[in-house]
Amino acid sequence: MRIIFDRDKCQGHGRCYALAPDLFDADDEGYSVPLVTSELTQAQLENAQLAADNCPEYAITIEV
Amino acid sequence: MTDLHQPQRDWATTFDHTEDDYAQNAPEIWDDLRNRCPVAHGDSHGGVWFPSRHEDVSAIANDTERYSSEGIIVSVFKPEGLAPMGYAPPITADPPFHQGARRLLLPAFSPKAVDKLQQATHETCQKLLDDLLADGASTADAAVQYAQHIPVRVIAHMLGVPEEDGDKFRVFIHRILEKPGTYADQVAPEDTLFHYIFTTMAERQNEAPRDDLIGYLMSYRDEDGNPLPSDQILGTIGLLIVAGIDTTWSAIGASLWHLAQHRGDRERLLEDPSLMTFAVEEFLRFYAPVTMARIAKEDLLIGETQIKARDWLLLAFPSANRDPEAFEDADRFMIDRQRNRHLAFGLGIHRCVGSNLARMELRTALEEWLTRIPHFELTNPDEVRWSTGQVRGPRELPVRILKSNPAASTN
């Protein structure tokens, strides 16, 4: 499973990098930068799902 | 409170967010409207629509083609001909002007920039609590003595204006946001926000730019070396003064109002401080302070409701946040809510530019309060006064400071 991040939808709410700092960082304007685009480990999956579930813009999905 | 001697007020047809009755009972009014009449209307302020459901609020927020941000505070004074910049960019700006005006501010409010303000915010909160608890006080007003001062001091520091000017800022905000339009003929020109900013800019005109937000805006040059238009600088400073204060003050106050009444939630935060990450978002969802506004650009339909071009619409983020169609157990405050796509900071291109700052202030204010005042309750629930207008939060919040948790739990 992988993180699919839609940069066009991101409005910089900052929920993902607050909840999953191992998977997302912020750029200088506060927009999200995904750090892991490869296959997620089981340990990463929980935080990835948390980030997806809290994005107000539906910019993050987990591809099965 | 329902007054049994009055016929039941129907908010669906007489909507007015600037009345005390609305402010005191807003969550119940939203629940009723979402169920029964999803797009309420009132004749006040020249006519205003109030779509209450998440689906409609979200669609309007994302539709900058058919809705303009030229007007964002509902008032009989409806801005016209100010698009695309508006009087307080970027919040009043429409695309394509909006993007540049927003990018100008984003770096100053990015997570990294906000992190640098955290220590000073802790110290501000600690100082306020020192004063509040001096002489062993057993009661305090959590809004008047605490919440209202925190964002004023933070934004004064960022702008580079004296902290003491905060009293003036609160007067400007009261006039602009709580009672829009009411004071228009009663205020001397030299006692306005406009005059305050104009004077501040004039004083700095001939000095080297200072390392603060006003200095940044005044010395900004685009790639061709052109400065910002002076009305953009003025409007943006105005926005930073107005938008960052009573909003955050409301969120801090409403969260303390909740904690005063829910011993169980207080205990969970005291036992597990890491819960604060989720708690802050649930406070923001359940007690979202801000309702924005838009002006329709054309005749259009929301569901079956006909909206006319130039009509005011309120963007009811607080009501959308309690819509059961969008949130599980929407009417329940869950301090550890895991799935929380709340709209407290709006949606789309106008997402609150200060959201990282607001979140940091809210978290810091609650952490410091709970460290010094872990146990407290409302002195008298009837003495709590909620603000009217588009920013809702407790303006008077008397609490009793307890030595230990009360024996009888209310939650």
CSV table of C-alpha atoms in Angstrom, one decimal:
chain,number,residue,atom,x,y,z
A,1,MET,CA,0.0,0.0,0.0
A,2,ARG,CA,1.2,3.5,-0.9
A,3,ILE,CA,0.3,7.1,-0.1
A,4,ILE,CA,-1.3,9.0,-3.0
A,5,PHE,CA,-1.0,12.8,-2.5
A,6,ASP,CA,-2.9,15.3,-4.6
A,7,ARG,CA,-0.9,18.5,-4.5
A,8,ASP,CA,-3.6,20.4,-6.3
A,9,LYS,CA,-6.1,19.7,-3.5
A,10,CYS,CA,-3.7,20.4,-0.6
A,11,GLN,CA,-4.5,23.8,1.0
A,12,GLY,CA,-1.9,23.6,3.8
A,13,HIS,CA,-4.2,22.7,6.7
A,14,GLY,CA,-1.2,20.9,8.2
A,15,ARG,CA,-3.1,18.0,9.7
A,16,CYS,CA,-1.0,15.3,8.0
A,17,TYR,CA,2.5,16.5,9.1
A,18,ALA,CA,1.2,17.1,12.6
A,19,LEU,CA,-0.2,13.6,12.9
A,20,ALA,CA,2.3,11.7,10.8
A,21,PRO,CA,5.6,13.6,10.9
A,22,ASP,CA,7.4,10.4,9.7
A,23,LEU,CA,5.4,10.5,6.5
A,24,PHE,CA,4.8,14.2,5.7
A,25,ASP,CA,6.8,17.4,6.0
A,26,ALA,CA,5.8,21.0,5.3
A,27,ASP,CA,7.3,23.3,2.7
A,28,ASP,CA,8.1,26.9,3.4
A,29,GLU,CA,4.5,27.9,2.7
A,30,GLY,CA,3.0,25.2,4.9
A,31,TYR,CA,1.9,22.9,2.0
A,32,SER,CA,2.4,19.2,2.6
A,33,VAL,CA,5.4,17.3,1.2
A,34,PRO,CA,5.0,13.5,1.4
A,35,LEU,CA,8.2,11.9,2.5
A,36,VAL,CA,7.4,8.3,1.7
A,37,THR,CA,6.1,7.4,-1.7
A,38,SER,CA,7.2,3.8,-1.6
A,39,GLU,CA,5.3,0.8,-0.3
A,40,LEU,CA,4.3,1.4,3.3
A,41,THR,CA,5.4,-0.8,6.1
A,42,GLN,CA,2.8,-2.1,8.5
A,43,ALA,CA,4.1,0.3,11.2
A,44,GLN,CA,3.7,3.3,8.8
A,45,LEU,CA,0.2,2.3,7.6
A,46,GLU,CA,-1.6,3.4,10.8
A,47,ASN,CA,-0.2,6.9,10.7
A,48,ALA,CA,-0.8,7.1,6.9
A,49,GLN,CA,-4.4,6.2,7.5
A,50,LEU,CA,-4.7,8.8,10.3
A,51,ALA,CA,-3.3,11.5,7.9
A,52,ALA,CA,-5.8,10.6,5.2
A,53,ASP,CA,-8.7,10.5,7.6
A,54,ASN,CA,-8.0,14.0,8.9
A,55,CYS,CA,-7.3,15.8,5.6
A,56,PRO,CA,-10.2,18.3,5.2
A,57,GLU,CA,-9.5,18.5,1.5
A,58,TYR,CA,-9.4,14.8,0.8
A,59,ALA,CA,-5.9,15.3,-0.7
A,60,ILE,CA,-4.5,12.0,0.7
A,61,THR,CA,-5.6,8.5,-0.1
A,62,ILE,CA,-4.0,5.2,0.6
A,63,GLU,CA,-3.7,3.1,-2.6
A,64,VAL,CA,-4.3,-0.6,-1.9
B,1,MET,CA,-33.2,29.6,26.9
B,2,THR,CA,-36.7,29.3,25.6
B,3,ASP,CA,-39.0,32.1,26.9
B,4,LEU,CA,-42.4,30.5,27.4
B,5,HIS,CA,-44.1,33.8,27.3
B,6,GLN,CA,-42.9,34.5,23.7
B,7,PRO,CA,-44.1,32.6,20.6
B,8,GLN,CA,-41.4,30.3,19.4
B,9,ARG,CA,-39.0,32.2,17.2
B,10,ASP,CA,-38.5,30.6,13.7
B,11,TRP,CA,-34.8,31.1,12.9
B,12,ALA,CA,-35.4,29.5,9.4
B,13,THR,CA,-37.2,32.7,8.3
B,14,THR,CA,-35.9,35.3,10.7
B,15,PHE,CA,-32.2,34.4,10.8
B,16,ASP,CA,-30.0,37.0,12.5
B,17,HIS,CA,-26.5,36.0,13.8
B,18,THR,CA,-26.0,39.3,15.5
B,19,GLU,CA,-28.7,38.8,18.2
B,20,ASP,CA,-27.9,37.7,21.7
B,21,ASP,CA,-30.5,34.9,21.5
B,22,TYR,CA,-28.6,33.4,18.5
B,23,ALA,CA,-25.2,33.7,20.3
B,24,GLN,CA,-26.5,31.9,23.4
B,25,ASN,CA,-28.3,29.1,21.6
B,26,ALA,CA,-26.4,28.7,18.3
B,27,PRO,CA,-25.7,24.9,18.4
B,28,GLU,CA,-29.4,24.1,19.0
B,29,ILE,CA,-30.4,26.5,16.2
B,30,TRP,CA,-28.0,24.8,13.8
B,31,ASP,CA,-29.3,21.4,14.6
B,32,ASP,CA,-32.9,22.5,14.0
B,33,LEU,CA,-32.1,24.2,10.7
B,34,ARG,CA,-30.0,21.3,9.3
B,35,ASN,CA,-33.0,19.0,10.0
B,36,ARG,CA,-35.8,21.1,8.8
B,37,CYS,CA,-34.7,24.0,6.6
B,38,PRO,CA,-31.2,23.6,5.3
B,39,VAL,CA,-31.0,27.1,3.8
B,40,ALA,CA,-32.3,29.6,6.4
B,41,HIS,CA,-33.0,33.3,5.6
B,42,GLY,CA,-33.3,36.5,7.4
B,43,ASP,CA,-34.1,40.1,6.3
B,44,SER,CA,-31.6,41.7,8.7
B,45,HIS,CA,-28.4,43.3,7.3
B,46,GLY,CA,-30.0,43.7,3.9
B,47,GLY,CA,-31.0,40.1,3.7
B,48,VAL,CA,-28.8,37.0,4.4
B,49,TRP,CA,-28.9,33.3,3.6
B,50,PHE,CA,-27.6,30.7,6.0
B,51,PRO,CA,-26.9,27.2,4.5
B,52,SER,CA,-26.4,25.0,7.5
B,53,ARG,CA,-25.4,21.6,6.0
B,54,HIS,CA,-21.9,20.4,5.5
B,55,GLU,CA,-22.5,19.5,1.9
B,56,ASP,CA,-23.6,23.0,1.0
B,57,VAL,CA,-21.0,24.8,3.1
B,58,SER,CA,-18.3,22.7,1.5
B,59,ALA,CA,-19.6,23.3,-2.0
B,60,ILE,CA,-19.8,27.1,-1.5
B,61,ALA,CA,-16.4,27.3,0.0
B,62,ASN,CA,-14.9,25.6,-3.0
B,63,ASP,CA,-16.8,27.5,-5.6
B,64,THR,CA,-14.9,30.8,-6.3
B,65,GLU,CA,-16.5,31.0,-9.7
B,66,ARG,CA,-20.0,31.7,-8.4
B,67,TYR,CA,-19.3,33.2,-5.0
B,68,SER,CA,-17.1,36.2,-4.3
B,69,SER,CA,-15.1,37.0,-1.2
B,70,GLU,CA,-15.4,40.7,-1.9
B,71,GLY,CA,-17.7,40.8,1.2
B,72,ILE,CA,-16.8,38.5,4.1
B,73,ILE,CA,-18.6,40.2,7.0
B,74,VAL,CA,-22.3,40.5,6.6
B,75,SER,CA,-23.5,44.1,7.1
B,76,VAL,CA,-25.8,46.6,5.5
B,77,PHE,CA,-22.6,48.0,4.0
B,78,LYS,CA,-22.2,45.5,1.1
B,79,PRO,CA,-18.8,46.0,-0.7
B,80,GLU,CA,-19.2,46.5,-4.4
B,81,GLY,CA,-16.6,47.0,-7.1
B,82,LEU,CA,-13.7,46.1,-4.8
B,83,ALA,CA,-12.9,42.7,-6.3
B,84,PRO,CA,-10.5,41.1,-7.0
B,85,MET,CA,-8.4,42.6,-4.1
B,86,GLY,CA,-11.1,43.6,-1.7
B,87,TYR,CA,-10.5,45.7,1.4
B,88,ALA,CA,-8.5,43.1,3.4
B,89,PRO,CA,-6.5,40.8,1.2
B,90,PRO,CA,-6.1,37.9,0.9
B,91,ILE,CA,-9.3,37.0,2.8
B,92,THR,CA,-11.4,39.5,0.7
B,93,ALA,CA,-9.6,38.7,-2.6
B,94,ASP,CA,-10.9,36.6,-5.5
B,95,PRO,CA,-8.7,34.6,-8.0
B,96,PRO,CA,-6.4,35.3,-9.7
B,97,PHE,CA,-5.3,38.2,-7.5
B,98,HIS,CA,-5.9,36.1,-4.4
B,99,GLN,CA,-3.0,33.7,-4.9
B,100,GLY,CA,-0.2,36.3,-4.8
B,101,ALA,CA,-1.7,38.1,-1.8
B,102,ARG,CA,-1.9,34.8,0.1
B,103,ARG,CA,1.6,33.6,-0.9
B,104,LEU,CA,2.9,36.9,0.6
B,105,LEU,CA,1.7,35.8,4.0
B,106,LEU,CA,2.1,32.0,4.0
B,107,PRO,CA,5.9,31.9,5.0
B,108,ALA,CA,5.3,34.0,8.1
B,109,PHE,CA,2.6,31.6,9.3
B,110,SER,CA,4.2,28.3,8.2
B,111,PRO,CA,4.8,25.6,10.9
B,112,LYS,CA,8.5,26.5,11.1
B,113,ALA,CA,7.8,30.2,11.6
B,114,VAL,CA,5.1,29.4,14.2
B,115,ASP,CA,7.5,27.1,16.1
B,116,LYS,CA,9.7,30.1,16.8
B,117,LEU,CA,6.8,31.9,18.6
B,118,GLN,CA,6.0,29.0,20.9
B,119,GLN,CA,8.3,29.8,23.8
B,120,ALA,CA,7.2,33.4,23.9
B,121,THR,CA,3.5,32.2,23.9
B,122,HIS,CA,4.2,29.9,26.8
B,123,GLU,CA,5.7,32.8,28.7
B,124,THR,CA,2.8,35.1,27.9
B,125,CYS,CA,0.4,32.5,29.3
B,126,GLN,CA,2.5,31.9,32.4
B,127,LYS,CA,2.6,35.6,33.1
B,128,LEU,CA,-1.2,35.9,32.7
B,129,LEU,CA,-1.7,33.0,35.1
B,130,ASP,CA,0.7,34.5,37.6
B,131,ASP,CA,-1.4,37.7,37.7
B,132,LEU,CA,-4.7,35.8,37.7
B,133,LEU,CA,-3.6,33.6,40.7
B,134,ALA,CA,-2.0,36.4,42.6
B,135,ASP,CA,-3.2,36.7,46.2
B,136,GLY,CA,-4.6,33.2,46.1
B,137,ALA,CA,-7.6,34.0,44.0
B,138,SER,CA,-10.4,31.5,44.1
B,139,THR,CA,-12.4,32.9,41.2
B,140,ALA,CA,-11.4,34.3,37.8
B,141,ASP,CA,-12.8,35.2,34.5
B,142,ALA,CA,-11.1,32.9,32.0
B,143,ALA,CA,-12.1,35.0,29.0
B,144,VAL,CA,-11.5,38.5,30.4
B,145,GLN,CA,-8.3,37.7,32.4
B,146,TYR,CA,-6.8,35.0,30.2
B,147,ALA,CA,-8.1,34.0,26.8
B,148,GLN,CA,-8.6,37.5,25.3
B,149,HIS,CA,-5.0,38.6,26.0
B,150,ILE,CA,-3.1,35.7,24.4
B,151,PRO,CA,-3.7,36.3,20.7
B,152,VAL,CA,-3.4,40.1,21.1
B,153,ARG,CA,0.1,39.8,22.5
B,154,VAL,CA,1.2,37.3,19.9
B,155,ILE,CA,-0.1,39.3,17.0
B,156,ALA,CA,1.2,42.6,18.4
B,157,HIS,CA,4.6,40.9,18.6
B,158,MET,CA,4.4,39.6,15.0
B,159,LEU,CA,3.3,43.0,13.6
B,160,GLY,CA,5.7,45.0,15.8
B,161,VAL,CA,3.2,47.2,17.5
B,162,PRO,CA,3.0,47.9,21.3
B,163,GLU,CA,1.2,45.2,23.3
B,164,GLU,CA,-0.8,48.0,25.0
B,165,ASP,CA,-2.5,48.7,21.7
B,166,GLY,CA,-4.4,45.4,22.2
B,167,ASP,CA,-7.2,47.3,24.1
B,168,LYS,CA,-7.8,49.4,20.9
B,169,PHE,CA,-7.7,46.3,18.7
B,170,ARG,CA,-10.5,44.7,20.8
B,171,VAL,CA,-12.6,47.8,20.4
B,172,PHE,CA,-12.1,47.8,16.6
B,173,ILE,CA,-13.0,44.1,16.5
B,174,HIS,CA,-16.1,44.6,18.5
B,175,ARG,CA,-17.4,47.2,16.1
B,176,ILE,CA,-16.4,45.4,12.9
B,177,LEU,CA,-17.4,41.8,13.8
B,178,GLU,CA,-19.8,41.7,16.8
B,179,LYS,CA,-22.0,44.6,15.8
B,180,PRO,CA,-21.3,45.2,12.1
B,181,GLY,CA,-22.7,48.5,10.8
B,182,THR,CA,-24.0,49.7,14.2
B,183,TYR,CA,-21.2,52.1,14.9
B,184,ALA,CA,-20.7,53.7,11.5
B,185,ASP,CA,-22.0,57.1,12.4
B,186,GLN,CA,-20.7,57.2,16.0
B,187,VAL,CA,-17.0,56.8,15.6
B,188,ALA,CA,-14.6,59.7,15.1
B,189,PRO,CA,-12.3,59.2,12.0
B,190,GLU,CA,-9.2,59.3,14.2
B,191,ASP,CA,-10.6,56.4,16.4
B,192,THR,CA,-10.8,53.8,13.6
B,193,LEU,CA,-8.7,50.8,12.6
B,194,PHE,CA,-7.9,52.5,9.3
B,195,HIS,CA,-6.5,55.5,11.1
B,196,TYR,CA,-4.5,53.4,13.5
B,197,ILE,CA,-2.8,51.5,10.6
B,198,PHE,CA,-2.3,54.6,8.5
B,199,THR,CA,-0.6,56.4,11.4
B,200,THR,CA,1.6,53.4,12.2
B,201,MET,CA,2.7,53.2,8.5
B,202,ALA,CA,3.3,56.9,8.3
B,203,GLU,CA,5.6,56.8,11.4
B,204,ARG,CA,7.7,54.1,9.8
B,205,GLN,CA,7.8,55.7,6.3
B,206,ASN,CA,11.2,57.3,6.7
B,207,GLU,CA,13.0,54.7,8.9
B,208,ALA,CA,14.8,51.5,8.0
B,209,PRO,CA,12.4,48.5,7.7
B,210,ARG,CA,12.0,46.6,11.0
B,211,ASP,CA,12.2,42.9,11.3
B,212,ASP,CA,8.4,42.3,11.8
B,213,LEU,CA,5.4,41.8,9.6
B,214,ILE,CA,4.6,45.5,9.0
B,215,GLY,CA,8.3,46.0,8.1
B,216,TYR,CA,8.1,43.0,5.7
B,217,LEU,CA,5.0,44.3,3.9
B,218,MET,CA,6.3,47.8,3.7
B,219,SER,CA,9.7,46.8,2.3
B,220,TYR,CA,8.4,44.0,0.0
B,221,ARG,CA,9.4,44.3,-3.6
B,222,ASP,CA,8.2,42.0,-6.4
B,223,GLU,CA,10.6,40.6,-9.1
B,224,ASP,CA,10.4,43.9,-11.0
B,225,GLY,CA,11.3,45.9,-7.9
B,226,ASN,CA,7.8,47.3,-7.4
B,227,PRO,CA,6.5,47.8,-3.9
B,228,LEU,CA,3.0,46.5,-2.9
B,229,PRO,CA,0.2,49.0,-3.5
B,230,SER,CA,-0.4,51.0,-0.2
B,231,ASP,CA,-4.0,49.9,0.0
B,232,GLN,CA,-3.0,46.3,-0.1
B,233,ILE,CA,-0.5,46.9,2.7
B,234,LEU,CA,-3.1,48.7,4.7
B,235,GLY,CA,-5.8,46.1,4.1
B,236,THR,CA,-3.5,43.2,4.9
B,237,ILE,CA,-2.3,44.7,8.2
B,238,GLY,CA,-6.0,45.3,9.0
B,239,LEU,CA,-6.8,41.7,8.3
B,240,LEU,CA,-3.9,40.5,10.5
B,241,ILE,CA,-5.2,42.7,13.4
B,242,VAL,CA,-8.9,41.7,13.0
B,243,ALA,CA,-8.7,38.1,12.0
B,244,GLY,CA,-6.2,36.7,14.5
B,245,ILE,CA,-7.5,38.0,17.8
B,246,ASP,CA,-11.2,37.3,18.7
B,247,THR,CA,-11.1,34.1,16.7
B,248,THR,CA,-8.4,32.5,18.8
B,249,TRP,CA,-9.7,34.1,22.0
B,250,SER,CA,-13.0,32.4,21.2
B,251,ALA,CA,-11.4,29.0,20.6
B,252,ILE,CA,-9.4,29.2,23.9
B,253,GLY,CA,-12.5,30.5,25.8
B,254,ALA,CA,-14.9,27.8,24.4
B,255,SER,CA,-12.4,25.1,25.2
B,256,LEU,CA,-12.0,26.2,28.8
B,257,TRP,CA,-15.8,26.5,29.0
B,258,HIS,CA,-16.0,22.9,28.0
B,259,LEU,CA,-13.3,21.7,30.4
B,260,ALA,CA,-14.9,23.6,33.3
B,261,GLN,CA,-18.0,21.4,32.8
B,262,HIS,CA,-16.4,18.1,31.9
B,263,ARG,CA,-14.2,16.7,34.7
B,264,GLY,CA,-13.7,13.5,32.7
B,265,ASP,CA,-12.1,15.3,29.8
B,266,ARG,CA,-9.9,17.3,32.2
B,267,GLU,CA,-8.7,14.2,33.9
B,268,ARG,CA,-7.9,12.5,30.6
B,269,LEU,CA,-5.8,15.5,29.5
B,270,LEU,CA,-4.0,15.6,32.8
B,271,GLU,CA,-3.2,11.9,32.7
B,272,ASP,CA,-2.2,11.8,29.1
B,273,PRO,CA,-0.9,15.1,27.7
B,274,SER,CA,-0.2,13.5,24.3
B,275,LEU,CA,-4.0,13.4,23.9
B,276,MET,CA,-3.8,17.2,23.3
B,277,THR,CA,-3.1,16.7,19.6
B,278,PHE,CA,-6.5,15.2,19.1
B,279,ALA,CA,-8.2,17.3,21.8
B,280,VAL,CA,-7.3,20.5,20.1
B,281,GLU,CA,-8.9,19.4,16.8
B,282,GLU,CA,-12.0,18.3,18.6
B,283,PHE,CA,-12.3,21.6,20.4
B,284,LEU,CA,-11.9,23.3,17.0
B,285,ARG,CA,-14.6,21.0,15.4
B,286,PHE,CA,-17.1,21.3,18.2
B,287,TYR,CA,-16.6,25.0,19.1
B,288,ALA,CA,-15.4,26.3,15.7
B,289,PRO,CA,-15.6,30.1,16.3
B,290,VAL,CA,-15.7,31.4,12.7
B,291,THR,CA,-18.6,31.8,10.3
B,292,MET,CA,-17.4,33.4,7.0
B,293,ALA,CA,-19.5,35.1,4.4
B,294,ARG,CA,-19.7,35.3,0.6
B,295,ILE,CA,-21.6,37.4,-2.0
B,296,ALA,CA,-23.3,35.5,-4.8
B,297,LYS,CA,-21.9,36.5,-8.2
B,298,GLU,CA,-25.0,35.4,-10.1
B,299,ASP,CA,-28.5,34.0,-9.6
B,300,LEU,CA,-28.1,30.4,-8.5
B,301,LEU,CA,-29.8,27.5,-6.7
B,302,ILE,CA,-28.7,25.9,-3.4
B,303,GLY,CA,-30.9,22.7,-3.4
B,304,GLU,CA,-34.3,24.2,-4.1
B,305,THR,CA,-33.5,27.6,-2.7
B,306,GLN,CA,-33.2,30.4,-5.2
B,307,ILE,CA,-30.3,32.8,-4.4
B,308,LYS,CA,-30.1,36.1,-6.3
B,309,ALA,CA,-26.9,37.8,-7.6
B,310,ARG,CA,-25.4,40.0,-4.9
B,311,ASP,CA,-27.1,38.2,-2.0
B,312,TRP,CA,-25.2,37.7,1.2
B,313,LEU,CA,-24.5,34.1,2.3
B,314,LEU,CA,-23.0,33.0,5.5
B,315,LEU,CA,-20.5,30.1,5.4
B,316,ALA,CA,-21.5,28.2,8.5
B,317,PHE,CA,-18.4,26.2,9.3
B,318,PRO,CA,-19.5,25.6,12.9
B,319,SER,CA,-22.8,24.1,11.8
B,320,ALA,CA,-21.2,22.0,9.1
B,321,ASN,CA,-18.8,20.6,11.8
B,322,ARG,CA,-21.8,19.2,13.7
B,323,ASP,CA,-23.5,17.7,10.7
B,324,PRO,CA,-24.2,14.0,11.3
B,325,GLU,CA,-23.9,13.4,7.5
B,326,ALA,CA,-20.2,14.3,7.7
B,327,PHE,CA,-19.1,13.2,11.2
B,328,GLU,CA,-19.8,10.1,13.2
B,329,ASP,CA,-21.5,10.9,16.5
B,330,ALA,CA,-21.4,14.5,15.3
B,331,ASP,CA,-23.3,15.8,18.4
B,332,ARG,CA,-20.8,14.1,20.8
B,333,PHE,CA,-17.6,15.8,21.9
B,334,MET,CA,-15.0,13.0,21.8
B,335,ILE,CA,-11.7,14.2,23.1
B,336,ASP,CA,-9.7,11.5,21.3
B,337,ARG,CA,-11.7,11.6,18.0
B,338,GLN,CA,-9.5,9.9,15.4
B,339,ARG,CA,-11.2,10.9,12.1
B,340,ASN,CA,-11.8,14.6,12.1
B,341,ARG,CA,-11.9,16.5,8.8
B,342,HIS,CA,-13.3,19.6,10.5
B,343,LEU,CA,-13.8,22.9,8.7
B,344,ALA,CA,-12.9,25.2,11.6
B,345,PHE,CA,-10.3,26.9,9.4
B,346,GLY,CA,-12.5,26.8,6.3
B,347,LEU,CA,-11.9,24.9,3.1
B,348,GLY,CA,-10.3,25.6,-0.3
B,349,ILE,CA,-8.2,28.5,-1.3
B,350,HIS,CA,-9.2,30.7,1.6
B,351,ARG,CA,-8.2,28.2,4.3
B,352,CYS,CA,-7.3,30.3,7.3
B,353,VAL,CA,-3.7,31.6,6.8
B,354,GLY,CA,-3.1,31.7,10.5
B,355,SER,CA,-4.3,28.2,11.3
B,356,ASN,CA,-0.9,26.9,12.4
B,357,LEU,CA,-0.5,29.9,14.7
B,358,ALA,CA,-4.1,29.6,16.1
B,359,ARG,CA,-3.6,25.9,16.8
B,360,MET,CA,-0.3,26.6,18.6
B,361,GLU,CA,-1.9,29.3,20.7
B,362,LEU,CA,-4.9,27.1,21.6
B,363,ARG,CA,-2.7,24.2,22.6
B,364,THR,CA,-0.3,26.3,24.6
B,365,ALA,CA,-3.0,28.2,26.4
B,366,LEU,CA,-4.8,25.0,27.4
B,367,GLU,CA,-1.5,23.3,28.5
B,368,GLU,CA,-0.5,26.2,30.7
B,369,TRP,CA,-4.0,26.7,32.2
B,370,LEU,CA,-4.2,23.0,33.1
B,371,THR,CA,-0.8,23.0,34.6
B,372,ARG,CA,-1.7,25.8,37.0
B,373,ILE,CA,-5.4,25.3,37.3
B,374,PRO,CA,-6.1,21.6,36.8
B,375,HIS,CA,-9.5,21.7,38.6
B,376,PHE,CA,-12.1,24.4,38.0
B,377,GLU,CA,-15.8,24.8,37.3
B,378,LEU,CA,-18.2,27.5,36.1
B,379,THR,CA,-19.2,29.9,38.8
B,380,ASN,CA,-22.6,30.2,37.3
B,381,PRO,CA,-23.5,28.9,33.8
B,382,ASP,CA,-26.0,31.8,33.4
B,383,GLU,CA,-23.2,34.4,33.7
B,384,VAL,CA,-21.4,33.1,30.6
B,385,ARG,CA,-21.9,35.5,27.7
B,386,TRP,CA,-21.3,34.4,24.1
B,387,SER,CA,-20.3,37.0,21.5
B,388,THR,CA,-22.7,37.8,18.7
B,389,GLY,CA,-21.8,38.0,15.0
B,390,GLN,CA,-19.6,35.8,12.8
B,391,VAL,CA,-17.0,34.9,15.5
B,392,ARG,CA,-18.6,33.0,18.4
B,393,GLY,CA,-17.0,32.4,21.8
B,394,PRO,CA,-17.4,33.2,25.5
B,395,ARG,CA,-16.6,36.9,26.2
B,396,GLU,CA,-17.4,36.5,30.0
B,397,LEU,CA,-16.5,33.2,31.5
B,398,PRO,CA,-16.4,33.3,35.4
B,399,VAL,CA,-14.9,30.2,36.9
B,400,ARG,CA,-14.2,28.9,40.4
B,401,ILE,CA,-10.7,27.6,41.0
B,402,LEU,CA,-10.9,24.3,43.0
B,403,LYS,CA,-8.2,22.8,45.2
B,404,SER,CA,-9.1,19.4,43.9
B,405,ASN,CA,-11.6,17.7,41.7
B,406,PRO,CA,-15.2,17.8,42.9
B,407,ALA,CA,-16.4,14.6,44.5
B,408,ALA,CA,-19.4,14.3,42.3
B,409,SER,CA,-18.6,13.8,38.6
B,410,THR,CA,-20.6,15.5,36.0
B,411,ASN,CA,-19.0,13.5,33.2
